[in-house]
Coordinates of C-alpha atoms in Angstrom, one line a residue:
Chain P
M1 CA -2.6 -1.0 -18.3
N2 CA 0.8 -1.8 -20.3
G3 CA 1.9 1.4 -17.7
P4 CA 5.1 2.7 -16.8
Q5 CA 3.2 1.7 -12.5
D6 CA 3.2 -2.0 -13.8
V7 CA 7.6 -2.0 -12.3
G8 CA 7.8 -5.8 -11.4
G9 CA 10.8 -7.7 -12.5
R10 CA 11.7 -4.1 -14.6
H11 CA 15.0 -4.2 -14.1
G12 CA 17.5 -1.1 -14.5
F13 CA 16.2 0.7 -11.7
G14 CA 19.3 0.3 -9.1
P15 CA 19.8 -0.2 -5.8
V16 CA 17.2 0.4 -2.7
A17 CA 18.3 3.5 -1.2
P18 CA 17.2 4.0 2.6
E19 CA 17.2 7.4 3.8
P20 CA 19.2 7.8 7.3
D21 CA 17.0 9.7 8.8
E22 CA 13.2 8.9 7.0
P23 CA 11.5 12.5 7.3
L24 CA 8.3 11.5 6.5
F25 CA 7.6 14.3 4.3
H26 CA 10.1 16.3 2.8
A27 CA 8.3 19.3 2.6
D28 CA 5.9 21.0 3.7
W29 CA 3.5 20.4 0.5
E30 CA 4.1 17.2 0.3
A31 CA 1.8 16.9 3.6
R32 CA -0.4 19.0 2.4
A33 CA -0.9 16.3 -1.0
L34 CA -1.5 13.4 1.0
A35 CA -4.4 15.3 3.5
L36 CA -5.7 17.0 -0.1
T37 CA -6.0 14.4 -2.0
V38 CA -7.3 11.8 1.5
A39 CA -10.3 14.9 2.1
A40 CA -10.6 15.0 -1.1
G41 CA -11.4 11.2 -1.7
A42 CA -13.8 11.3 0.9
A43 CA -15.7 13.4 -0.2
G44 CA -16.5 10.0 -1.8
H45 CA -16.6 11.4 -6.2
W46 CA -14.1 8.3 -7.1
S47 CA -13.1 5.1 -6.3
I48 CA -9.0 4.6 -5.0
D49 CA -8.8 3.1 -8.6
E50 CA -10.9 5.1 -9.8
S51 CA -7.3 7.1 -8.5
R52 CA -5.0 4.9 -9.0
F53 CA -5.9 5.0 -13.0
A54 CA -5.6 8.8 -13.1
R55 CA -1.6 8.2 -11.4
E56 CA -0.1 5.5 -13.0
N57 CA -2.2 6.3 -17.0
R58 CA 0.6 9.0 -18.0
S59 CA 3.2 8.2 -20.4
P60 CA 6.2 7.1 -18.6
A61 CA 8.9 9.7 -19.5
E62 CA 6.4 11.6 -17.1
Y63 CA 5.9 8.7 -14.4
Y64 CA 9.7 7.9 -14.1
R65 CA 10.2 12.1 -13.9
L66 CA 7.7 13.4 -10.4
S67 CA 8.5 12.2 -7.6
Y68 CA 5.7 10.1 -5.6
Y69 CA 3.7 12.8 -4.7
Q70 CA 4.1 14.9 -7.7
I71 CA 2.3 11.9 -8.8
W72 CA -0.6 11.6 -6.3
I73 CA -1.0 15.7 -7.4
A74 CA -1.1 14.9 -11.1
G75 CA -3.5 12.2 -10.5
L76 CA -5.7 14.6 -8.6
T77 CA -6.4 17.4 -10.6
R78 CA -6.9 15.0 -13.1
L79 CA -9.3 13.1 -11.5
L80 CA -11.4 16.9 -10.4
L81 CA -11.2 17.8 -14.3
D82 CA -12.3 14.5 -15.4
K83 CA -15.8 15.0 -12.5
G84 CA -16.0 18.3 -13.8
L85 CA -15.6 19.4 -9.3
V86 CA -13.4 22.9 -10.9
T87 CA -12.7 23.8 -14.2
G88 CA -9.5 24.8 -16.4
E89 CA -9.9 27.7 -16.2
E90 CA -10.1 27.5 -12.2
L91 CA -7.0 25.3 -11.9
A92 CA -5.1 28.7 -14.5
S93 CA -6.0 31.7 -12.6
G94 CA -6.2 29.6 -8.7
Q95 CA -10.5 31.5 -9.1
A96 CA -12.7 29.5 -8.1
G97 CA -15.6 30.5 -10.4
D98 CA -18.9 31.1 -9.8
R99 CA -20.0 28.2 -11.2
A100 CA -20.5 25.7 -7.7
T101 CA -19.4 22.7 -8.7
V102 CA -19.6 20.2 -5.1
P103 CA -23.0 19.4 -3.3
P104 CA -21.9 21.6 -0.2
N105 CA -23.2 18.2 2.2
R106 CA -19.5 16.4 0.8
R107 CA -17.4 17.8 2.4
L108 CA -14.7 16.8 5.5
G109 CA -14.9 18.1 7.8
A110 CA -12.3 18.5 11.0
E111 CA -14.3 17.2 13.1
E112 CA -15.1 14.4 11.0
V113 CA -11.5 13.4 10.4
A114 CA -10.7 11.0 13.1
A115 CA -13.5 8.8 12.9
V116 CA -13.0 8.5 9.0
L117 CA -9.5 7.8 9.2
S118 CA -10.2 4.6 11.6
R119 CA -13.4 4.0 9.6
G120 CA -11.6 3.4 6.9
A121 CA -13.6 1.0 3.5
P122 CA -13.7 -1.4 3.5
A123 CA -13.7 -3.5 0.2
S124 CA -15.4 -6.6 1.4
R125 CA -19.4 -6.8 -0.7
D126 CA -22.1 -9.6 0.1
P127 CA -21.8 -12.4 -2.3
Q128 CA -25.1 -12.4 -2.6
G129 CA -25.3 -15.8 -2.9
R130 CA -21.9 -17.0 -5.0
R131 CA -19.9 -18.4 -4.4
P132 CA -16.1 -18.4 -4.8
A133 CA -15.1 -20.7 -7.6
F134 CA -11.4 -22.3 -6.7
A135 CA -10.4 -23.5 -3.3
V136 CA -7.2 -24.4 -1.3
G137 CA -5.1 -25.7 -3.2
N138 CA -6.0 -26.2 -6.4
R139 CA -3.6 -25.1 -9.2
V140 CA -4.6 -22.6 -11.2
R141 CA -3.8 -20.0 -14.3
T142 CA -3.5 -16.3 -14.9
R143 CA -5.4 -15.0 -18.0
N144 CA -3.2 -13.5 -20.9
L145 CA -5.8 -9.9 -20.2
Q146 CA -3.2 -6.6 -21.8
P147 CA -6.6 -4.5 -20.6
A148 CA -6.0 -0.5 -22.0
G149 CA -7.8 0.2 -18.4
H150 CA -6.6 -0.4 -14.9
T151 CA -5.7 -3.6 -14.0
R152 CA -3.9 -4.9 -10.4
L153 CA -2.9 -8.4 -12.7
P154 CA 1.3 -7.4 -12.9
S155 CA 2.0 -7.9 -16.5
Y156 CA 5.1 -10.8 -14.8
A157 CA 2.5 -12.6 -13.8
R158 CA 0.2 -12.7 -16.9
G159 CA -0.4 -17.0 -18.0
K160 CA 1.7 -18.2 -14.9
T161 CA 0.3 -21.7 -13.1
G162 CA 0.2 -21.0 -9.4
R163 CA -1.7 -22.2 -6.4
I164 CA -4.4 -20.4 -4.5
A165 CA -2.8 -20.6 -0.9
S166 CA -6.0 -18.7 0.5
V167 CA -9.9 -17.0 0.0
H168 CA -9.4 -13.6 1.7
G169 CA -13.6 -12.9 0.9
F170 CA -15.5 -11.4 -1.7
H171 CA -14.8 -8.1 -3.0
V172 CA -14.4 -4.8 -4.9
F173 CA -13.0 -5.5 -7.9
A174 CA -10.7 -2.9 -9.4
D175 CA -10.4 -3.1 -12.9
A176 CA -14.1 -2.1 -13.3
S177 CA -14.5 0.1 -10.1
A178 CA -11.8 2.1 -11.5
R179 CA -13.9 2.2 -14.6
G180 CA -16.6 4.2 -12.4
D181 CA -18.7 0.5 -12.3
H182 CA -18.2 0.5 -8.0
A183 CA -20.9 -2.1 -7.3
A184 CA -18.9 -5.2 -8.8
A185 CA -17.5 -7.2 -7.1
E186 CA -15.3 -11.3 -7.1
W187 CA -13.9 -13.7 -5.4
L188 CA -10.9 -12.7 -4.0
Y189 CA -7.6 -15.0 -3.4
A190 CA -4.1 -14.7 -2.6
V191 CA -1.9 -17.5 -5.5
V192 CA 1.2 -18.1 -4.8
F193 CA 3.4 -19.0 -8.3
D194 CA 7.1 -20.7 -7.6
A195 CA 9.8 -18.1 -8.3
R196 CA 10.7 -20.1 -10.6
E197 CA 7.4 -20.4 -13.0
L198 CA 7.7 -16.1 -13.3
W199 CA 11.4 -15.9 -13.3
G200 CA 13.0 -18.9 -15.6
G201 CA 16.1 -20.4 -13.6
D202 CA 17.8 -17.5 -11.9
A203 CA 15.4 -18.4 -8.7
A204 CA 15.7 -19.9 -5.1
T205 CA 14.6 -23.3 -5.7
G206 CA 11.6 -23.3 -3.3
D207 CA 11.5 -19.2 -3.0
E208 CA 8.0 -18.5 -4.4
V209 CA 5.8 -14.4 -5.0
V210 CA 2.4 -14.4 -4.2
I211 CA -0.3 -11.8 -5.6
D212 CA -3.4 -11.0 -5.1
A213 CA -5.8 -11.6 -8.2
W214 CA -9.8 -11.8 -8.2
E215 CA -11.7 -14.4 -10.1
P216 CA -12.0 -12.8 -13.5
Y217 CA -8.0 -13.2 -13.8
L218 CA -7.9 -16.5 -12.9
E219 CA -8.5 -19.9 -14.8
P220 CA -7.8 -23.7 -14.0
C221 CA -5.2 -26.1 -14.9
Chain A
M1 CA 0.2 31.5 8.6
P2 CA 2.4 32.3 5.5
H3 CA 2.9 35.6 4.5
D4 CA 1.1 36.6 1.4
H5 CA 2.3 36.9 -1.8
D6 CA 1.4 38.8 -3.4
H7 CA 5.0 41.0 -4.9
G8 CA 5.4 37.6 -6.7
S9 CA 6.1 34.1 -5.1
D10 CA 9.5 33.3 -3.9
L11 CA 8.2 29.9 -2.4
D12 CA 8.7 26.8 -5.5
E13 CA 6.5 25.7 -7.7
M14 CA 5.2 22.5 -6.0
S15 CA 4.7 24.9 -3.1
A16 CA 2.9 27.7 -4.5
R17 CA 0.4 25.2 -6.8
V18 CA -0.1 22.5 -4.4
M19 CA -1.1 25.7 -1.6
A20 CA -2.6 27.2 -5.0
L21 CA -4.7 24.1 -5.2
E22 CA -5.4 23.9 -1.7
K23 CA -7.3 27.6 -1.5
L24 CA -9.1 26.7 -4.3
L25 CA -10.8 23.7 -3.7
T26 CA -11.3 25.5 0.0
D27 CA -13.1 28.1 -2.6
K28 CA -14.9 25.7 -3.8
G29 CA -16.1 24.6 -0.7
L30 CA -14.3 20.7 -2.0
V31 CA -11.8 20.5 1.3
E32 CA -11.7 22.5 4.9
P33 CA -8.0 23.3 5.9
A34 CA -8.6 23.0 9.5
A35 CA -9.0 18.7 8.4
L36 CA -6.5 18.3 6.7
D37 CA -4.3 19.8 9.5
R38 CA -5.7 16.1 11.7
I39 CA -5.0 14.0 8.7
I40 CA -0.8 15.4 8.6
D41 CA -1.3 15.1 12.8
S42 CA -2.7 12.0 12.8
Y43 CA 0.0 10.3 10.3
E44 CA 2.8 12.9 12.0
T45 CA 2.0 11.3 15.5
R46 CA -1.0 9.0 16.1
I47 CA -0.4 6.3 13.7
G48 CA 2.9 4.5 12.9
P49 CA 4.4 1.6 13.7
R50 CA 4.5 1.2 17.5
N51 CA 1.2 0.2 16.4
G52 CA 2.5 -2.8 14.6
A53 CA 4.8 -3.6 16.9
H54 CA 2.1 -4.2 20.0
V55 CA 0.5 -7.0 17.3
V56 CA 4.1 -8.2 16.6
A57 CA 4.4 -8.3 20.9
L58 CA 1.2 -10.3 21.1
A59 CA 1.2 -12.9 18.6
W60 CA 5.4 -14.1 20.1
S61 CA 2.8 -13.8 23.7
D62 CA -0.1 -15.4 23.9
P63 CA -0.5 -17.8 22.1
E64 CA -4.0 -17.3 22.1
F65 CA -3.8 -14.5 19.9
R66 CA -0.9 -15.7 18.4
D67 CA -3.5 -18.9 16.2
R68 CA -6.6 -15.8 16.2
L69 CA -4.0 -13.7 14.0
E70 CA -3.3 -16.3 11.9
R71 CA -7.1 -17.7 11.4
D72 CA -8.1 -14.2 10.8
A73 CA -5.5 -11.2 11.2
T74 CA -8.3 -8.6 10.5
E75 CA -10.5 -9.6 13.0
A76 CA -7.8 -9.7 15.8
I77 CA -6.2 -6.3 14.8
H78 CA -9.0 -4.4 14.8
S79 CA -9.3 -5.5 18.3
L80 CA -7.0 -4.1 19.6
G81 CA -8.4 -0.5 18.2
Y82 CA -5.7 -0.3 15.0
T83 CA -8.1 0.4 12.3
G84 CA -8.7 1.8 9.5
R85 CA -7.1 3.0 5.9
Q86 CA -4.9 0.7 4.1
G87 CA -5.6 -2.1 6.9
E88 CA -9.3 -2.3 6.6
H89 CA -7.7 -5.9 5.5
V90 CA -5.1 -7.9 7.1
T91 CA -3.5 -11.1 6.6
A92 CA -0.5 -11.9 9.0
V93 CA 2.5 -13.4 7.5
F94 CA 5.3 -14.9 9.9
N95 CA 8.7 -15.6 9.2
T96 CA 10.1 -19.5 10.2
P97 CA 13.4 -20.6 10.2
E98 CA 12.2 -22.6 7.1
R99 CA 10.4 -19.3 5.4
H100 CA 10.9 -15.8 6.1
N101 CA 8.7 -13.5 4.5
M102 CA 8.9 -9.9 2.2
V103 CA 6.3 -7.2 1.9
V104 CA 6.1 -5.1 -1.8
C105 CA 2.9 -3.7 -3.8
T106 CA 5.2 -3.4 -7.5
L107 CA 2.1 -1.6 -8.9
C108 CA 1.9 2.0 -6.4
S109 CA 2.2 2.0 -2.4
C110 CA 0.2 -0.6 -0.8
Y111 CA 1.3 -0.6 2.5
P112 CA -0.7 -1.1 6.5
W113 CA -1.0 2.6 7.5
S114 CA -3.7 1.2 10.2
L115 CA 0.4 -0.5 11.5
L116 CA 3.3 0.6 10.5
G117 CA 2.1 4.6 9.0
L118 CA 2.9 6.0 6.1
P119 CA 5.8 3.7 4.1
P120 CA 9.3 5.4 4.2
V121 CA 10.8 7.0 0.6
W122 CA 12.4 3.7 -0.6
Y123 CA 9.3 0.9 -0.1
K124 CA 8.0 3.4 -2.5
S125 CA 10.7 3.6 -5.2
M126 CA 11.3 1.9 -8.8
P127 CA 14.1 0.5 -7.1
Y128 CA 12.3 -1.5 -4.2
R129 CA 9.2 -1.9 -6.5
S130 CA 10.7 -3.7 -9.7
R131 CA 13.1 -5.7 -7.6
A132 CA 11.9 -7.4 -4.2
V133 CA 9.5 -9.8 -6.4
R134 CA 12.6 -10.7 -8.8
E135 CA 15.8 -10.6 -6.2
P136 CA 14.5 -10.9 -2.8
R137 CA 18.0 -11.5 -1.2
A138 CA 19.9 -9.5 -3.2
V139 CA 17.8 -7.2 -2.2
L140 CA 17.8 -7.9 1.8
K141 CA 21.5 -7.9 1.3
E142 CA 21.0 -4.0 0.1
F143 CA 19.3 -3.9 4.0
G144 CA 22.2 -6.1 5.3
V145 CA 20.6 -9.2 5.6
T146 CA 21.3 -12.4 5.1
L147 CA 19.8 -15.4 5.0
P148 CA 20.4 -19.2 5.5
G149 CA 20.7 -20.9 1.7
E150 CA 17.6 -23.0 3.8
T151 CA 15.0 -20.7 4.9
A152 CA 12.8 -19.9 1.8
I153 CA 11.2 -16.9 1.0
R154 CA 8.2 -15.9 0.0
V155 CA 7.6 -12.3 -1.5
W156 CA 3.8 -10.3 -0.8
D157 CA 3.2 -8.2 -3.5
S158 CA -0.1 -6.1 -2.1
T159 CA -2.4 -6.0 -5.5
A160 CA -4.9 -5.5 -4.3
E161 CA -7.2 -4.4 -0.7
M162 CA -5.5 -6.2 1.3
R163 CA -1.9 -5.9 3.9
Y164 CA -0.2 -7.7 4.6
L165 CA 1.8 -7.3 8.1
V166 CA 4.9 -10.1 9.1
I167 CA 6.0 -11.8 12.4
P168 CA 9.0 -11.4 12.4
M169 CA 10.6 -14.2 14.1
R170 CA 10.6 -13.7 18.4
P171 CA 14.6 -12.4 19.2
G172 CA 16.5 -15.4 21.4
G173 CA 17.2 -14.2 25.4
S174 CA 14.2 -11.9 25.3
D175 CA 11.6 -14.6 27.8
G176 CA 9.9 -13.5 30.5
M177 CA 10.1 -9.5 28.8
S178 CA 7.0 -8.6 29.4
V179 CA 4.5 -7.4 26.4
E180 CA 5.5 -3.7 26.3
E181 CA 9.5 -4.1 26.1
L182 CA 8.9 -7.0 23.3
A183 CA 7.0 -4.4 21.1
G184 CA 10.2 -2.4 21.8
L185 CA 12.8 -5.5 20.0
V186 CA 10.2 -5.1 17.0
T187 CA 11.4 -2.7 13.6
R188 CA 9.0 -1.5 11.2
D189 CA 10.8 -2.9 8.5
S190 CA 11.1 -6.4 10.3
M191 CA 7.6 -5.6 10.1
I192 CA 8.0 -5.1 6.3
G193 CA 10.5 -8.0 5.8
T194 CA 13.6 -6.3 5.6
A195 CA 14.7 -6.8 9.1
I196 CA 15.3 -9.9 10.8
L197 CA 15.9 -9.7 15.0
P198 CA 19.1 -10.0 16.1
D199 CA 19.1 -12.4 18.9
L200 CA 19.4 -10.1 22.4
A201 CA 22.5 -12.5 24.1
G202 CA 25.9 -13.6 22.1
K203 CA 25.0 -11.0 19.6
E204 CA 29.4 -10.5 20.0
E205 CA 29.5 -14.4 19.8
A206 CA 27.6 -14.1 16.5
R207 CA 29.9 -12.2 14.7
T208 CA 32.7 -13.2 14.4

């Protein structure tokens, strides 16, 4: 989506401000928000791409007003409602209703945490004979895609010419996964652009920007 | 455990909201509070930049490991036991005098958790996300880094599930150091690409 999350190259956000002490969390609720999101996600009711879309798909005013973990809680709440795991009444009252909405066998137990965290969730899939359309060194142009749904093609890199820097593998296709189609996968590439192709004459000669792009984002050129 | 708040909450809004959500999800059978404690503990104590520093130190001291890292970083890094969430697929990018690498996620906050832990606030902030791709030299200056004009910058925007680890250049004067000692020289920011590592000898002279 052409939403508030797509900030690459935007002006006006001011200087980068590292904190001197850099606490991991700035309040206990931030730690609980992280853990709730990870634990609820581990139950498998949604993909990481659905959760990214649930976070970004809101008005710019709201997105920029909320802090990082506030966005996570807003996204988690939306997913829980959308998937029917909690009701609006339950959220408002804080009281669990009678209706059982959660399959009981899909709760992350404390004893499983270490294994689940260290296993992760690889995005690579079996290409089942599909061959990559591009090879390292090929020149490609990114398509001018403007979907209302989730995409990982940043607006600054649409309709731009670059070359394939590496073929990462055959990976879950985020755009489809965010729509609930978790089986769709595509060849994934690192595509390198001359910074001047993206930013014009302001960029330094020789500087480059690399994005990871799935095959449907690319056309030969 | 905090005391009950039947008399009306003196918690701030977010604390109250997240606490209520945790209780609801616990009552619904979706999450287990003890599991949440373990998740937090993992990122507070076990998963952090020491993992990445170990990878860098090995890359500096073991040419065979460096080759593996260059060929297939995922395999090389997983063989050390650094597996897991937000580190399932890894590419190592090597700084040289000709090229400096820097990592960002303009669309959200993708970051190699298994190697560097949770990202710092600045990495997730709009200023870094918006500017790293467009004016990396200005951003580096805010981190106190000025690169020689002949060093080109390659910025990696982590737009998929591939995570990037920058292998900084080995500091001069570190010859003969053990892997452990070398790992102690590696800063988190140098593995994101927002810092370079100073030489150990001649720092005073270089400053003049």
